[in-house]
XYZ file of C-alpha atoms in Angstrom:
306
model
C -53.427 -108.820 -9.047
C -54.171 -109.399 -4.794
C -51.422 -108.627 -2.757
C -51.891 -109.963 0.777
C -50.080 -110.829 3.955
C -47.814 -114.560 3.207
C -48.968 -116.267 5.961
C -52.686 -115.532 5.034
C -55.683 -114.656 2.432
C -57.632 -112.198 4.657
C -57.299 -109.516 3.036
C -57.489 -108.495 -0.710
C -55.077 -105.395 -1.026
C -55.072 -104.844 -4.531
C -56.499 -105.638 -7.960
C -54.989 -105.034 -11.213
C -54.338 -106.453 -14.521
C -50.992 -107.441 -15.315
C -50.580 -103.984 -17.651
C -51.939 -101.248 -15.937
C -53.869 -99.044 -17.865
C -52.458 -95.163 -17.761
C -52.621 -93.011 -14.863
C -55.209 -90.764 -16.176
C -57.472 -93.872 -17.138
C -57.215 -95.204 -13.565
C -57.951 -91.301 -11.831
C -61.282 -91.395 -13.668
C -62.235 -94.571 -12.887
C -61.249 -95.584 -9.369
C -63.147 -99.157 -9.461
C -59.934 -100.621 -11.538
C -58.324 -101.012 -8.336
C -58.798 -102.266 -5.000
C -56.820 -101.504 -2.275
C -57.143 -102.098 1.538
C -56.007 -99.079 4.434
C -53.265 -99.572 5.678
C -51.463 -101.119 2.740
C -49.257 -99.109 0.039
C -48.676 -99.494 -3.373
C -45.116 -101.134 -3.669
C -43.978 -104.729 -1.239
C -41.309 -106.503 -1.117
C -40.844 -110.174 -0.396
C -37.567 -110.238 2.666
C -36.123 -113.589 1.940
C -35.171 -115.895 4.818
C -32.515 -118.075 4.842
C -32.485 -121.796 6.174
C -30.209 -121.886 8.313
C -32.083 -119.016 10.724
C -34.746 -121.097 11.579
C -35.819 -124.862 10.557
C -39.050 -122.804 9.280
C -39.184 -119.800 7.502
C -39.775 -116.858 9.408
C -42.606 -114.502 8.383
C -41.952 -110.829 9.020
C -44.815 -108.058 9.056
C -43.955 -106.430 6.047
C -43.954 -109.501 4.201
C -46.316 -109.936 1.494
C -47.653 -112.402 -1.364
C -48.942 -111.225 -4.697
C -51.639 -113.372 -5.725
C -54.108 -113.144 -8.577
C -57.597 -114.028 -9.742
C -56.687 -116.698 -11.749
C -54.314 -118.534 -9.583
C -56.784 -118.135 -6.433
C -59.133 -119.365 -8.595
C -56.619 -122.435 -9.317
C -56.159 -122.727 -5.838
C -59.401 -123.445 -5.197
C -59.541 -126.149 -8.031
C -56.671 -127.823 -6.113
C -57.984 -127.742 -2.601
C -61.260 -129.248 -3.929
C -58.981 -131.821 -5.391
C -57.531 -132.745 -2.028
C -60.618 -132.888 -0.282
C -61.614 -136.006 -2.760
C -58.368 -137.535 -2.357
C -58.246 -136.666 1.230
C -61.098 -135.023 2.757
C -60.390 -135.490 6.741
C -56.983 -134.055 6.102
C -57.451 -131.152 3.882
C -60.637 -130.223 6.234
C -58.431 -130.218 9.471
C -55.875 -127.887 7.597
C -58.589 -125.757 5.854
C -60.179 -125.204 9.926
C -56.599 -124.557 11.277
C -55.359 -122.251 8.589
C -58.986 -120.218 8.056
C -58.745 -120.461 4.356
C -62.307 -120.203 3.401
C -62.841 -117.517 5.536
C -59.737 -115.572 3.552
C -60.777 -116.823 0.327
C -64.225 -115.935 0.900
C -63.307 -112.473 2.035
C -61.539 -111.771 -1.338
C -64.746 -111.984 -2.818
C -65.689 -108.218 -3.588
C -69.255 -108.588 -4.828
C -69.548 -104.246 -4.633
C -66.351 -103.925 -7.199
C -68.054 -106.660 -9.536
C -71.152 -104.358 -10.015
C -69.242 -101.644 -10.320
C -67.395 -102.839 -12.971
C -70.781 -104.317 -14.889
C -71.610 -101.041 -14.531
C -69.053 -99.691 -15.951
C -68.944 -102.152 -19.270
C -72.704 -101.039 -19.514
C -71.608 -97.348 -19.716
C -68.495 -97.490 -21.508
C -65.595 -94.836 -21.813
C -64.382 -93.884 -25.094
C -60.731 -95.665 -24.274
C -61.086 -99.174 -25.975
C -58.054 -100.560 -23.895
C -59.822 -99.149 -20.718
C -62.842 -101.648 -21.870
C -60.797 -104.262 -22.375
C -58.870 -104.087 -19.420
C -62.096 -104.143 -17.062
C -63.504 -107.218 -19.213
C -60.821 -109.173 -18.240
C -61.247 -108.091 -14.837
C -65.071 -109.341 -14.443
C -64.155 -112.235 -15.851
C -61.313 -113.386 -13.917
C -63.661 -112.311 -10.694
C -66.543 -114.467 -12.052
C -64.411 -117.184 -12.322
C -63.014 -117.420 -8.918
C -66.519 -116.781 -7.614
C -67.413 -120.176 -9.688
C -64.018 -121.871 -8.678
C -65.004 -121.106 -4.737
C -68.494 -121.940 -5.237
C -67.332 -125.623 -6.401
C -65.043 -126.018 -3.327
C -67.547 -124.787 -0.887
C -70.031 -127.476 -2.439
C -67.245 -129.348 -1.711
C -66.680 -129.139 1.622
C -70.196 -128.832 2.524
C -70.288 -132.908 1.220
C -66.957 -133.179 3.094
C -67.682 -131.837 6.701
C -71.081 -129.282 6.698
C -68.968 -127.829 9.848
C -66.368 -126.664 7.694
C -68.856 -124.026 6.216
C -70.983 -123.865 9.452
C -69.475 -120.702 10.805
C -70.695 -117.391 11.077
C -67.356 -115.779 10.488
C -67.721 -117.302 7.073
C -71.527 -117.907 6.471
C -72.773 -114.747 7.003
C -70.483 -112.299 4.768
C -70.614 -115.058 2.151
C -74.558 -115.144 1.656
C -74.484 -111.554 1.950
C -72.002 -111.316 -1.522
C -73.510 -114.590 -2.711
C -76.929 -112.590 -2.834
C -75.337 -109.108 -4.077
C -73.791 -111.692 -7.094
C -77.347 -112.927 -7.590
C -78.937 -109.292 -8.352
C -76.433 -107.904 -10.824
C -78.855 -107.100 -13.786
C -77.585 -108.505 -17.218
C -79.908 -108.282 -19.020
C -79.108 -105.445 -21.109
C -75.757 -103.892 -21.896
C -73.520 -106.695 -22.003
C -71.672 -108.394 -24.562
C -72.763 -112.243 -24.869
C -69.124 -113.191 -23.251
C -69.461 -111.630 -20.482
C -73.382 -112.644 -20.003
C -72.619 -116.304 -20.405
C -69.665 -115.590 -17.497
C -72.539 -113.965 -15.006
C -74.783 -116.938 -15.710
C -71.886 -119.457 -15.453
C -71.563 -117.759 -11.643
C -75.026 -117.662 -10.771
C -75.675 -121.474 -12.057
C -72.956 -122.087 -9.627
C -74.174 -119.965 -7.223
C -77.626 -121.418 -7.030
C -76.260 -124.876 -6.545
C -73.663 -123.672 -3.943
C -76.791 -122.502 -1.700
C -79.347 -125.778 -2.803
C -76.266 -127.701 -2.094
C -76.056 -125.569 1.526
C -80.003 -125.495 1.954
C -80.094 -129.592 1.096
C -77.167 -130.734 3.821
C -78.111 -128.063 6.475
C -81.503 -126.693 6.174
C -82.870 -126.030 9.549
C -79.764 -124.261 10.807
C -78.945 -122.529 7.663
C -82.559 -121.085 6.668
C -82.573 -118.555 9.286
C -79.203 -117.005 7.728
C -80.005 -117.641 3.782
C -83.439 -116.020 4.585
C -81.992 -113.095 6.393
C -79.546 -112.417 3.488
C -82.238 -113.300 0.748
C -84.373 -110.724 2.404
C -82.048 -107.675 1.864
C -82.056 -108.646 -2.324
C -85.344 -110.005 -2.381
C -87.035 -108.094 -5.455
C -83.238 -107.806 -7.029
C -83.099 -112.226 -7.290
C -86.954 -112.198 -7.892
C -86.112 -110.339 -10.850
C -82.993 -113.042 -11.647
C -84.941 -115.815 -11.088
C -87.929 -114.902 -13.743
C -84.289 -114.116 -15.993
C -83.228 -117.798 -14.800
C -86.251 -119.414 -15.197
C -86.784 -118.863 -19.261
C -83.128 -119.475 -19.902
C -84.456 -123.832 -20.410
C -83.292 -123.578 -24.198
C -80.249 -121.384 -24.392
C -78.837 -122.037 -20.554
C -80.581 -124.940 -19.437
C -77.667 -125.587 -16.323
C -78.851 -122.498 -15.199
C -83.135 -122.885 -15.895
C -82.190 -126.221 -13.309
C -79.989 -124.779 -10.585
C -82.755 -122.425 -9.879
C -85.802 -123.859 -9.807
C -83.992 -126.974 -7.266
C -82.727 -123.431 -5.041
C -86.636 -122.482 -5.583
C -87.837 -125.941 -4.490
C -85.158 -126.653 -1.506
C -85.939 -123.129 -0.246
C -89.470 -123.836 -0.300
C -89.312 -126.957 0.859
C -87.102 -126.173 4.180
C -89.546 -123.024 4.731
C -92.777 -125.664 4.631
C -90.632 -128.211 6.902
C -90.147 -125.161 9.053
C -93.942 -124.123 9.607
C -95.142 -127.645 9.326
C -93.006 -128.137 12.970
C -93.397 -124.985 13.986
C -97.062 -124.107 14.688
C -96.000 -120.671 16.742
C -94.007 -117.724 15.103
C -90.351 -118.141 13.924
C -87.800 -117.363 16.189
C -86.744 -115.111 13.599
C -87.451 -112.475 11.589
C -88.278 -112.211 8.137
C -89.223 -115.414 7.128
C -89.866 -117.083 3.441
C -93.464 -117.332 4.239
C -93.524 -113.099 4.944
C -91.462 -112.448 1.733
C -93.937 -114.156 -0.289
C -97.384 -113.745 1.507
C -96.914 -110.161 3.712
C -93.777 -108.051 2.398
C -96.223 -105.065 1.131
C -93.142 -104.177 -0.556
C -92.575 -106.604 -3.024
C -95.973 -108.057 -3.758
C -95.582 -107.615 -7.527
C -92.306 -108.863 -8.194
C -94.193 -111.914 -6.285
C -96.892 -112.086 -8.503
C -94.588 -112.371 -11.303
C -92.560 -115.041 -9.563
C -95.567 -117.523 -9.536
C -96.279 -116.177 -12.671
C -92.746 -117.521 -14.090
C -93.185 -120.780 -12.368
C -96.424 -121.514 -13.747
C -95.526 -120.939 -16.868
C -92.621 -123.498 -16.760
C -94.911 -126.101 -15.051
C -97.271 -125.539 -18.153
C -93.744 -125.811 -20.603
């Protein structure tokens, strides 16, 4: 479970399952739990009576237990209300920061560590099972807060449009993108990392499509720290067409909305970028990564010639 503050999401103190494995398990393995400074163990909830206040008063030691699944239901009901009523529920997402906090729960490191983890298993069985269930619940608020943040990008672009929120979120979006899983993992757990990057990918075509020449500098500069790590996921994407076809799709339109914003880019810019790298370097100078290039085009060509 997340324990944070009541009167806000910002930070994720702690994630568990609803058992906790024994103590031993969790000394050996220190990923099973994540817990912010400054934050112990054990909260309790002070209750407040009505009659003190006409509002309920929030103290500093009060706290909310939250978990996966129900911020992952959360989302699901805020994306709800911004159908129903999106100029309401976007004023009151802005006020209240709640992407931002939801967004920061997002712990892209503990997610590899954990794929890791079920890729070199421990002997314990109920160890295994217990950091299963954690991936997946993770993957499936990452998918759940993908769909809102399409969401509100089709709502109000503005709402997504900040760099307190922008910025960390490409930079996990991007880490999520380069988890390897390929090998090692059992086919439930695959199909819930592909699930999360199909959503992913249309999160940032979705981002790319409604805000491209303000948002390519910042998808670029995140892109670029990954770059050979979501090559190597997109060739995986790419010849998924018969056994994940959502997934073949959301790719190739990131692929041809990145592309196509980079081309808009130099087509009305004849001079240098104002920034540094660009799509152009990646694929044409980065000495670096000139094979996992070559077998880029190579992937693409061989699903224009499918």
């Amino acid at each position: 479970m997340i324990i944070s503050p009541a009167h806000s999401l910002e930070n994720a103190v702690e994630l568990q399952a609803t058992t906790s494995p024994p103590a031993s398990v969790i000394h050996e393995v220190p990923v099973n739990r994540l817990m912010a400074q400054g934050q112990s163990d054990t909260t309790t909830t002070p209750s407040s009576s009505p009659q003190d206040s006409p509002r309920s008063t929030i103290r500093p030691n009060q706290c909310a237990v939250v978990t996966p699944p129900l911020l992952s239901a959360v989302c699901g009901l805020l994306d709800n209300l911004l159908i129903v009523t999106p100029k309401d529920t976007g004023t009151a997402l802005q006020q209240a920061h709640t992407l931002t906090a939801l967004s920061s729960l997002v712990s892209s490191s503990l997610l590899e560590r954990c794929i890791l983890e079920m890729k070199s298993p421990l002997p314990r069985s109920s160890h295994m099972e217990y950091t299963k269930i954690q991936v997946l619940f993770l993957l499936q608020f990452i998918s759940s807060l993908s769909h809102l943040l399409q969401s509100c990008l089709l709502a109000d672009t503005q709402l997504v449009m900040q760099d307190e929120l922008l910025t960390p979120l490409l930079a996990n979006t991007f880490m999520v993108l380069s988890i390897r899983s390929k090998n090692g993992l059992e086919p439930e757990l695959s199909a819930a990392v592909h699930q999360a990057w199909e959503d992913l990918f249309h999160l940032l075509a979705t981002l790319l499509r409604k805000c491209g020449r303000t948002s390519l500098p910042s998808v670029t500069a995140a892109l670029a720290k990954h770059w050979i790590a979501v090559i190597d996921t997109v060739c995986e994407c790419v010849h998924h067409s018969v056994h994940h076809p959502g997934l073949h799709v959301a790719c190739l339109q990131f692929l041809a909305i990145l592309f196509s914003e980079e081309g808009k880019r130099v087509l009305h810019n004849k001079e240098s970028a104002c920034y540094h790298p660009t799509v152009v370097f990646l694929l044409d100078e980065d000495e670096g990564s000139r094979t996992s290039v070559a077998q880029l085009c190579e992937s693409i060509i061989q699903v224009e010639n499918f």
